[in-house]
């Protein structure tokens, strides 16, 4: 990606170029975060794009988790004016948060709420369950 390359090339330079590269990188991540947040709010608003077994209210509850990026990423833009290396550390910590804090989208199967992939065992014998990401499907 272009902004990653620019940040890598200028990260350790003295002067304004490291800060400018970090501002560019952080600005693009703000745009990504806002675009994803808008997409997720649209998808969860009505829930018409979900599989019928996805608990729509449970999916809407994940909005807050994804909305944290709309707060955290703009903070990295401000941080970029002070320290490009610290900005990179902040991006790393945000990435760790999203990688480690996986909240499954709850599923509803025959009036049962499935909280995790392990709950797919509750499905009736003889049915086949497929887990795609955090969403389970019976085929």
PDB file of C-alpha atoms in Angstrom, residues 22-135:
ATOM      1  CA  UNK A  22       2.659   9.486   9.741  1.00  0.00           C
ATOM      2  CA  UNK A  23      -0.140  12.036   9.222  1.00  0.00           C
ATOM      3  CA  UNK A  24      -0.748  10.644   5.730  1.00  0.00           C
ATOM      4  CA  UNK A  25      -0.818   7.063   7.000  1.00  0.00           C
ATOM      5  CA  UNK A  26      -3.087   7.918   9.925  1.00  0.00           C
ATOM      6  CA  UNK A  27      -5.381  10.016   7.748  1.00  0.00           C
ATOM      7  CA  UNK A  28      -5.933   7.121   5.386  1.00  0.00           C
ATOM      8  CA  UNK A  29      -6.680   4.777   8.307  1.00  0.00           C
ATOM      9  CA  UNK A  30      -9.247   7.310   9.557  1.00  0.00           C
ATOM     10  CA  UNK A  31     -10.904   7.146   6.135  1.00  0.00           C
ATOM     11  CA  UNK A  32     -10.865   3.320   6.272  1.00  0.00           C
ATOM     12  CA  UNK A  33     -12.316   3.302   9.797  1.00  0.00           C
ATOM     13  CA  UNK A  34     -15.110   5.711   8.902  1.00  0.00           C
ATOM     14  CA  UNK A  35     -15.918   3.817   5.704  1.00  0.00           C
ATOM     15  CA  UNK A  36     -16.085   0.495   7.564  1.00  0.00           C
ATOM     16  CA  UNK A  37     -18.179   2.050  10.326  1.00  0.00           C
ATOM     17  CA  UNK A  38     -20.632   3.470   7.773  1.00  0.00           C
ATOM     18  CA  UNK A  39     -20.786   0.103   6.017  1.00  0.00           C
ATOM     19  CA  UNK A  40     -21.387  -1.790   9.287  1.00  0.00           C
ATOM     20  CA  UNK A  41     -24.084   0.643  10.433  1.00  0.00           C
ATOM     21  CA  UNK A  42     -25.807   0.255   7.072  1.00  0.00           C
ATOM     22  CA  UNK A  43     -25.625  -3.547   7.175  1.00  0.00           C
ATOM     23  CA  UNK A  44     -26.843  -3.790  10.766  1.00  0.00           C
ATOM     24  CA  UNK A  45     -29.490  -1.060  10.460  1.00  0.00           C
ATOM     25  CA  UNK A  46     -32.080  -3.330   8.886  1.00  0.00           C
ATOM     26  CA  UNK A  47     -30.258  -6.643   8.826  1.00  0.00           C
ATOM     27  CA  UNK A  48     -31.664  -7.559   5.414  1.00  0.00           C
ATOM     28  CA  UNK A  49     -28.229  -8.677   4.186  1.00  0.00           C
ATOM     29  CA  UNK A  50     -27.699 -11.168   7.005  1.00  0.00           C
ATOM     30  CA  UNK A  51     -28.301 -14.884   6.840  1.00  0.00           C
ATOM     31  CA  UNK A  52     -31.624 -15.668   8.525  1.00  0.00           C
ATOM     32  CA  UNK A  53     -29.836 -17.387  11.422  1.00  0.00           C
ATOM     33  CA  UNK A  54     -27.862 -14.295  12.432  1.00  0.00           C
ATOM     34  CA  UNK A  55     -29.298 -12.586  15.498  1.00  0.00           C
ATOM     35  CA  UNK A  56     -29.829  -9.071  14.150  1.00  0.00           C
ATOM     36  CA  UNK A  57     -29.949  -7.422  17.582  1.00  0.00           C
ATOM     37  CA  UNK A  58     -26.740  -9.200  18.567  1.00  0.00           C
ATOM     38  CA  UNK A  59     -25.069  -7.990  15.384  1.00  0.00           C
ATOM     39  CA  UNK A  60     -26.206  -4.418  16.093  1.00  0.00           C
ATOM     40  CA  UNK A  61     -24.584  -4.669  19.521  1.00  0.00           C
ATOM     41  CA  UNK A  62     -21.173  -5.009  17.851  1.00  0.00           C
ATOM     42  CA  UNK A  63     -21.442  -1.437  16.504  1.00  0.00           C
ATOM     43  CA  UNK A  64     -19.762   0.008  19.590  1.00  0.00           C
ATOM     44  CA  UNK A  65     -16.739  -2.253  19.187  1.00  0.00           C
ATOM     45  CA  UNK A  66     -16.258  -1.257  15.578  1.00  0.00           C
ATOM     46  CA  UNK A  67     -17.022   2.369  16.372  1.00  0.00           C
ATOM     47  CA  UNK A  68     -13.992   2.583  18.656  1.00  0.00           C
ATOM     48  CA  UNK A  69     -11.833   2.863  15.552  1.00  0.00           C
ATOM     49  CA  UNK A  70     -13.616   6.112  14.701  1.00  0.00           C
ATOM     50  CA  UNK A  71     -12.201   7.467  17.962  1.00  0.00           C
ATOM     51  CA  UNK A  72      -8.811   5.755  18.098  1.00  0.00           C
ATOM     52  CA  UNK A  73      -7.635   6.427  14.541  1.00  0.00           C
ATOM     53  CA  UNK A  74      -8.188  10.218  14.623  1.00  0.00           C
ATOM     54  CA  UNK A  75      -6.101  10.237  17.824  1.00  0.00           C
ATOM     55  CA  UNK A  76      -3.234   8.760  15.797  1.00  0.00           C
ATOM     56  CA  UNK A  77      -3.438  11.738  13.424  1.00  0.00           C
ATOM     57  CA  UNK A  78      -2.889  14.096  16.358  1.00  0.00           C
ATOM     58  CA  UNK A  79      -0.091  11.877  17.697  1.00  0.00           C
ATOM     59  CA  UNK A  80       1.593  11.929  14.270  1.00  0.00           C
ATOM     60  CA  UNK A  81       2.388  15.624  14.691  1.00  0.00           C
ATOM     61  CA  UNK A  82       4.445  14.779  17.787  1.00  0.00           C
ATOM     62  CA  UNK A  83       6.061  11.407  17.088  1.00  0.00           C
ATOM     63  CA  UNK A  84       5.980   9.230  13.993  1.00  0.00           C
ATOM     64  CA  UNK A  85       7.382   6.132  15.795  1.00  0.00           C
ATOM     65  CA  UNK A  86       4.789   6.445  18.580  1.00  0.00           C
ATOM     66  CA  UNK A  87       2.115   6.755  15.917  1.00  0.00           C
ATOM     67  CA  UNK A  88       3.241   3.441  14.472  1.00  0.00           C
ATOM     68  CA  UNK A  89       3.097   1.884  17.962  1.00  0.00           C
ATOM     69  CA  UNK A  90      -0.445   3.244  18.400  1.00  0.00           C
ATOM     70  CA  UNK A  91      -1.500   1.671  15.096  1.00  0.00           C
ATOM     71  CA  UNK A  92       0.026  -1.609  16.227  1.00  0.00           C
ATOM     72  CA  UNK A  93      -1.921  -1.495  19.512  1.00  0.00           C
ATOM     73  CA  UNK A  94      -5.172  -0.727  17.692  1.00  0.00           C
ATOM     74  CA  UNK A  95      -4.522  -3.659  15.351  1.00  0.00           C
ATOM     75  CA  UNK A  96      -3.902  -5.914  18.363  1.00  0.00           C
ATOM     76  CA  UNK A  97      -7.200  -4.812  19.881  1.00  0.00           C
ATOM     77  CA  UNK A  98      -9.116  -5.716  16.747  1.00  0.00           C
ATOM     78  CA  UNK A  99      -7.198  -8.973  16.267  1.00  0.00           C
ATOM     79  CA  UNK A 100      -7.554 -10.186  19.851  1.00  0.00           C
ATOM     80  CA  UNK A 101     -10.985  -8.892  20.826  1.00  0.00           C
ATOM     81  CA  UNK A 102     -13.124 -11.014  18.546  1.00  0.00           C
ATOM     82  CA  UNK A 103     -16.766 -10.822  19.501  1.00  0.00           C
ATOM     83  CA  UNK A 104     -18.727 -13.476  17.618  1.00  0.00           C
ATOM     84  CA  UNK A 105     -21.953 -12.441  15.981  1.00  0.00           C
ATOM     85  CA  UNK A 106     -24.671 -14.322  17.852  1.00  0.00           C
ATOM     86  CA  UNK A 107     -26.692 -16.831  15.869  1.00  0.00           C
ATOM     87  CA  UNK A 108     -30.271 -17.924  16.304  1.00  0.00           C
ATOM     88  CA  UNK A 109     -31.105 -21.533  15.451  1.00  0.00           C
ATOM     89  CA  UNK A 110     -34.596 -22.817  16.182  1.00  0.00           C
ATOM     90  CA  UNK A 111     -35.143 -20.245  18.941  1.00  0.00           C
ATOM     91  CA  UNK A 112     -31.702 -20.935  20.448  1.00  0.00           C
ATOM     92  CA  UNK A 113     -29.032 -18.268  20.639  1.00  0.00           C
ATOM     93  CA  UNK A 114     -25.576 -19.501  19.715  1.00  0.00           C
ATOM     94  CA  UNK A 115     -22.850 -17.506  21.434  1.00  0.00           C
ATOM     95  CA  UNK A 116     -19.785 -19.111  19.863  1.00  0.00           C
ATOM     96  CA  UNK A 117     -18.575 -21.489  17.210  1.00  0.00           C
ATOM     97  CA  UNK A 118     -18.546 -24.230  19.856  1.00  0.00           C
ATOM     98  CA  UNK A 119     -22.304 -23.825  20.186  1.00  0.00           C
ATOM     99  CA  UNK A 120     -22.758 -25.140  16.651  1.00  0.00           C
ATOM    100  CA  UNK A 121     -22.861 -28.586  18.312  1.00  0.00           C
ATOM    101  CA  UNK A 122     -26.384 -27.676  19.463  1.00  0.00           C
ATOM    102  CA  UNK A 123     -27.680 -28.005  15.926  1.00  0.00           C
ATOM    103  CA  UNK A 124     -29.864 -31.042  15.246  1.00  0.00           C
ATOM    104  CA  UNK A 125     -28.085 -34.325  14.532  1.00  0.00           C
ATOM    105  CA  UNK A 126     -27.694 -34.981  10.835  1.00  0.00           C
ATOM    106  CA  UNK A 127     -27.391 -31.312   9.888  1.00  0.00           C
ATOM    107  CA  UNK A 128     -24.091 -29.983   8.653  1.00  0.00           C
ATOM    108  CA  UNK A 129     -22.731 -26.749  10.110  1.00  0.00           C
ATOM    109  CA  UNK A 130     -20.230 -24.520   8.362  1.00  0.00           C
ATOM    110  CA  UNK A 131     -18.470 -21.657  10.120  1.00  0.00           C
ATOM    111  CA  UNK A 132     -17.534 -18.731   7.880  1.00  0.00           C
ATOM    112  CA  UNK A 133     -15.565 -16.202   9.902  1.00  0.00           C
ATOM    113  CA  UNK A 134     -17.726 -15.564  12.935  1.00  0.00           C
ATOM    114  CA  UNK A 135     -21.007 -16.664  11.297  1.00  0.00           C
TER     115      UNK A 135
END
